[in-house]
XYZ file of C-alpha atoms in Angstrom:
228
model
C 51.012 -130.071 198.195
C 50.090 -132.447 195.492
C 50.439 -131.333 191.953
C 47.021 -132.185 191.233
C 46.640 -129.497 194.411
C 48.741 -127.278 192.507
C 46.921 -127.366 189.237
C 43.439 -126.412 191.039
C 45.710 -123.776 192.911
C 46.661 -122.791 189.413
C 43.318 -122.876 188.230
C 42.019 -120.509 190.812
C 45.297 -117.789 190.655
C 44.029 -117.326 187.165
C 40.113 -117.428 188.080
C 39.950 -119.975 185.670
C 36.827 -121.977 185.960
C 37.177 -125.893 185.238
C 35.305 -125.625 181.949
C 37.392 -122.750 181.127
C 40.627 -124.543 182.152
C 39.667 -127.378 180.058
C 39.324 -125.684 177.269
C 42.426 -123.722 176.931
C 43.777 -127.547 177.434
C 41.935 -129.084 175.520
C 40.059 -131.212 177.098
C 36.884 -132.321 178.407
C 35.831 -130.936 181.948
C 36.158 -134.206 182.991
C 39.325 -134.749 182.266
C 39.683 -131.555 184.136
C 37.759 -132.796 187.010
C 39.888 -136.093 186.901
C 43.497 -134.001 186.495
C 42.714 -132.029 189.921
C 41.208 -135.124 192.074
C 44.576 -137.160 191.330
C 42.323 -139.944 189.679
C 44.884 -138.999 186.587
C 47.994 -137.396 185.414
C 47.555 -135.181 182.579
C 49.806 -135.483 178.972
C 52.366 -133.141 177.252
C 50.442 -131.705 175.143
C 47.566 -130.735 177.854
C 50.746 -129.353 180.157
C 51.759 -127.171 176.768
C 48.729 -125.507 176.272
C 47.840 -124.643 179.599
C 51.111 -123.266 179.542
C 49.771 -120.426 177.029
C 47.242 -119.385 178.929
C 49.370 -118.110 181.630
C 49.433 -121.482 184.335
C 53.086 -122.028 185.696
C 53.256 -125.547 184.663
C 56.600 -126.037 186.584
C 54.956 -125.321 189.639
C 52.938 -127.851 188.948
C 54.799 -130.264 187.948
C 57.632 -129.371 191.030
C 56.329 -127.215 193.405
C 58.962 -124.394 192.098
C 57.571 -121.672 191.151
C 59.195 -120.070 188.028
C 60.578 -116.564 188.505
C 58.671 -115.101 185.510
C 57.402 -116.906 182.407
C 59.820 -115.596 180.029
C 58.976 -115.201 175.724
C 61.417 -115.369 173.403
C 59.978 -112.480 170.948
C 61.467 -110.507 168.070
C 60.435 -107.645 165.999
C 60.207 -109.597 162.410
C 61.580 -107.172 160.388
C 64.954 -106.946 161.975
C 65.002 -109.028 164.673
C 65.089 -106.174 167.729
C 64.625 -107.996 171.215
C 60.389 -107.334 172.428
C 59.118 -107.454 175.812
C 56.380 -110.013 176.267
C 55.499 -112.544 179.212
C 52.699 -115.185 179.340
C 51.440 -113.678 183.300
C 49.317 -111.122 183.412
C 49.923 -107.661 185.416
C 49.652 -104.219 185.403
C 50.346 -102.287 181.882
C 50.212 -104.880 179.860
C 47.868 -106.115 177.318
C 46.341 -109.435 176.557
C 47.036 -111.240 173.424
C 44.390 -114.438 172.325
C 46.550 -116.389 170.221
C 44.472 -117.933 167.395
C 45.419 -121.955 165.509
C 44.008 -120.486 162.401
C 47.385 -120.313 159.893
C 46.631 -121.792 156.309
C 42.625 -122.721 157.666
C 39.832 -121.283 155.721
C 38.074 -118.253 157.339
C 35.486 -115.669 157.107
C 37.832 -112.884 156.217
C 39.743 -110.491 158.707
C 37.329 -111.343 161.987
C 38.975 -114.044 164.401
C 35.652 -113.596 166.139
C 34.247 -117.010 166.399
C 37.861 -118.779 166.332
C 39.010 -121.020 168.745
C 41.331 -119.329 171.200
C 44.424 -121.490 171.933
C 45.981 -119.522 175.187
C 46.830 -115.564 175.678
C 50.289 -114.128 175.915
C 50.883 -110.135 177.411
C 52.900 -107.638 176.080
C 53.523 -104.286 177.993
C 51.563 -101.243 175.927
C 54.314 -99.055 175.663
C 55.741 -101.721 174.220
C 52.727 -101.877 171.826
C 52.934 -98.327 171.275
C 56.265 -97.682 170.592
C 55.750 -100.301 167.294
C 52.994 -98.485 166.744
C 50.423 -101.039 167.071
C 47.375 -101.015 168.702
C 46.950 -103.507 171.552
C 42.669 -103.507 170.585
C 43.565 -104.463 166.875
C 46.912 -107.359 167.180
C 46.272 -111.251 167.463
C 48.960 -113.795 167.982
C 48.603 -116.223 165.095
C 50.234 -119.496 164.370
C 52.790 -119.923 161.851
C 52.806 -123.604 159.981
C 54.727 -125.111 157.887
C 58.585 -123.907 156.415
C 57.968 -121.730 153.562
C 58.505 -118.502 155.898
C 61.703 -120.228 157.193
C 63.993 -118.397 158.539
C 61.744 -115.503 159.621
C 59.308 -117.640 160.817
C 59.286 -121.077 161.533
C 56.660 -124.250 161.410
C 55.295 -123.716 165.504
C 55.506 -120.191 165.824
C 53.239 -117.318 166.628
C 53.408 -114.698 165.612
C 51.908 -111.173 166.551
C 49.881 -109.586 164.023
C 48.630 -106.025 163.607
C 45.215 -105.913 162.066
C 44.767 -102.370 161.835
C 47.966 -102.419 159.061
C 46.702 -103.722 155.781
C 48.686 -101.444 153.883
C 50.930 -103.037 150.642
C 52.676 -100.405 150.275
C 54.592 -101.059 152.826
C 56.432 -104.060 151.915
C 56.567 -106.740 154.611
C 55.411 -109.732 156.240
C 51.576 -109.766 156.136
C 48.724 -111.888 157.394
C 46.488 -112.502 153.985
C 44.009 -114.922 152.530
C 43.874 -115.878 148.963
C 40.588 -117.773 147.510
C 39.769 -117.981 151.570
C 42.731 -119.317 152.718
C 44.561 -118.030 154.937
C 48.758 -117.616 154.504
C 51.931 -115.495 156.243
C 53.923 -114.161 153.072
C 55.711 -111.879 152.172
C 54.388 -108.857 149.967
C 55.171 -107.040 147.232
C 53.041 -104.883 145.210
C 54.236 -104.844 141.200
C 53.644 -102.343 138.590
C 49.964 -102.685 136.981
C 48.937 -103.751 139.993
C 49.882 -107.532 140.720
C 51.013 -108.645 143.568
C 54.463 -111.143 144.485
C 53.815 -113.740 147.466
C 56.946 -114.603 148.358
C 58.135 -117.723 150.594
C 61.326 -116.390 152.863
C 62.117 -120.774 152.245
C 64.486 -120.153 149.161
C 63.258 -123.768 148.090
C 59.406 -122.255 147.510
C 58.622 -120.031 144.803
C 56.881 -116.661 144.587
C 53.685 -116.549 143.556
C 51.848 -113.773 141.576
C 48.654 -112.580 141.964
C 47.662 -110.740 138.569
C 45.235 -107.692 138.824
C 42.312 -109.495 137.912
C 42.958 -111.751 140.768
C 42.989 -109.310 143.867
C 39.303 -109.788 143.778
C 40.530 -113.329 145.547
C 42.886 -112.095 147.947
C 42.485 -109.965 151.024
C 45.132 -108.267 153.634
C 44.313 -109.191 157.721
C 46.889 -107.859 158.946
C 50.868 -106.916 159.163
C 52.952 -109.444 161.651
C 55.082 -107.153 163.862
C 56.300 -109.914 165.812
C 57.654 -113.548 165.919
C 56.886 -115.171 169.758
C 59.151 -118.188 170.605
C 57.763 -120.273 173.135
C 58.272 -120.576 176.922
C 62.169 -120.870 178.220
């Protein structure tokens, strides 16, 4: 079987149309059709994107199925490992991945934003974290301000149901409409400190008068790595 045939087989296995897989790969439907016909060969950026959607890229390229696409995931708070996989399965909750951190957005809702891929977590694992499967989203980290907690290009699982900053931690928030990922510390008098874990960045104080420009979107619970 040719690699183009294996690509089509993976698309059918995931019950995706050509248009849906093209969106995951950030290409046109015409390009997707040309990949499946063997007329053109896909580029690395395309393969990386569809891997996030659950496509077994190793099988597409070599004909050898991956034993199980693995994901490196750890709790943000203490680095404890968390089970996760790119492929769907029984007892697994699907979490959408959005590349939106640092972009202007319309508040806490991510609906309408482009989905870059999906990842799956055991529902029992999310429950143990105190996270509702219906109220989570994966967000891509941009920049190095949160090194070494979160690196540029990481994905982080955000609990959109946890917005209480009295429980200090790392949060996804908006400041004047711009999404950011920062460690948030509440100060006396109602002010906030937005802290970058990279020591080369200075903390930013949000005064009580500026609090109207801040919206807490959710607590960052799990750092998600890449397929290994």
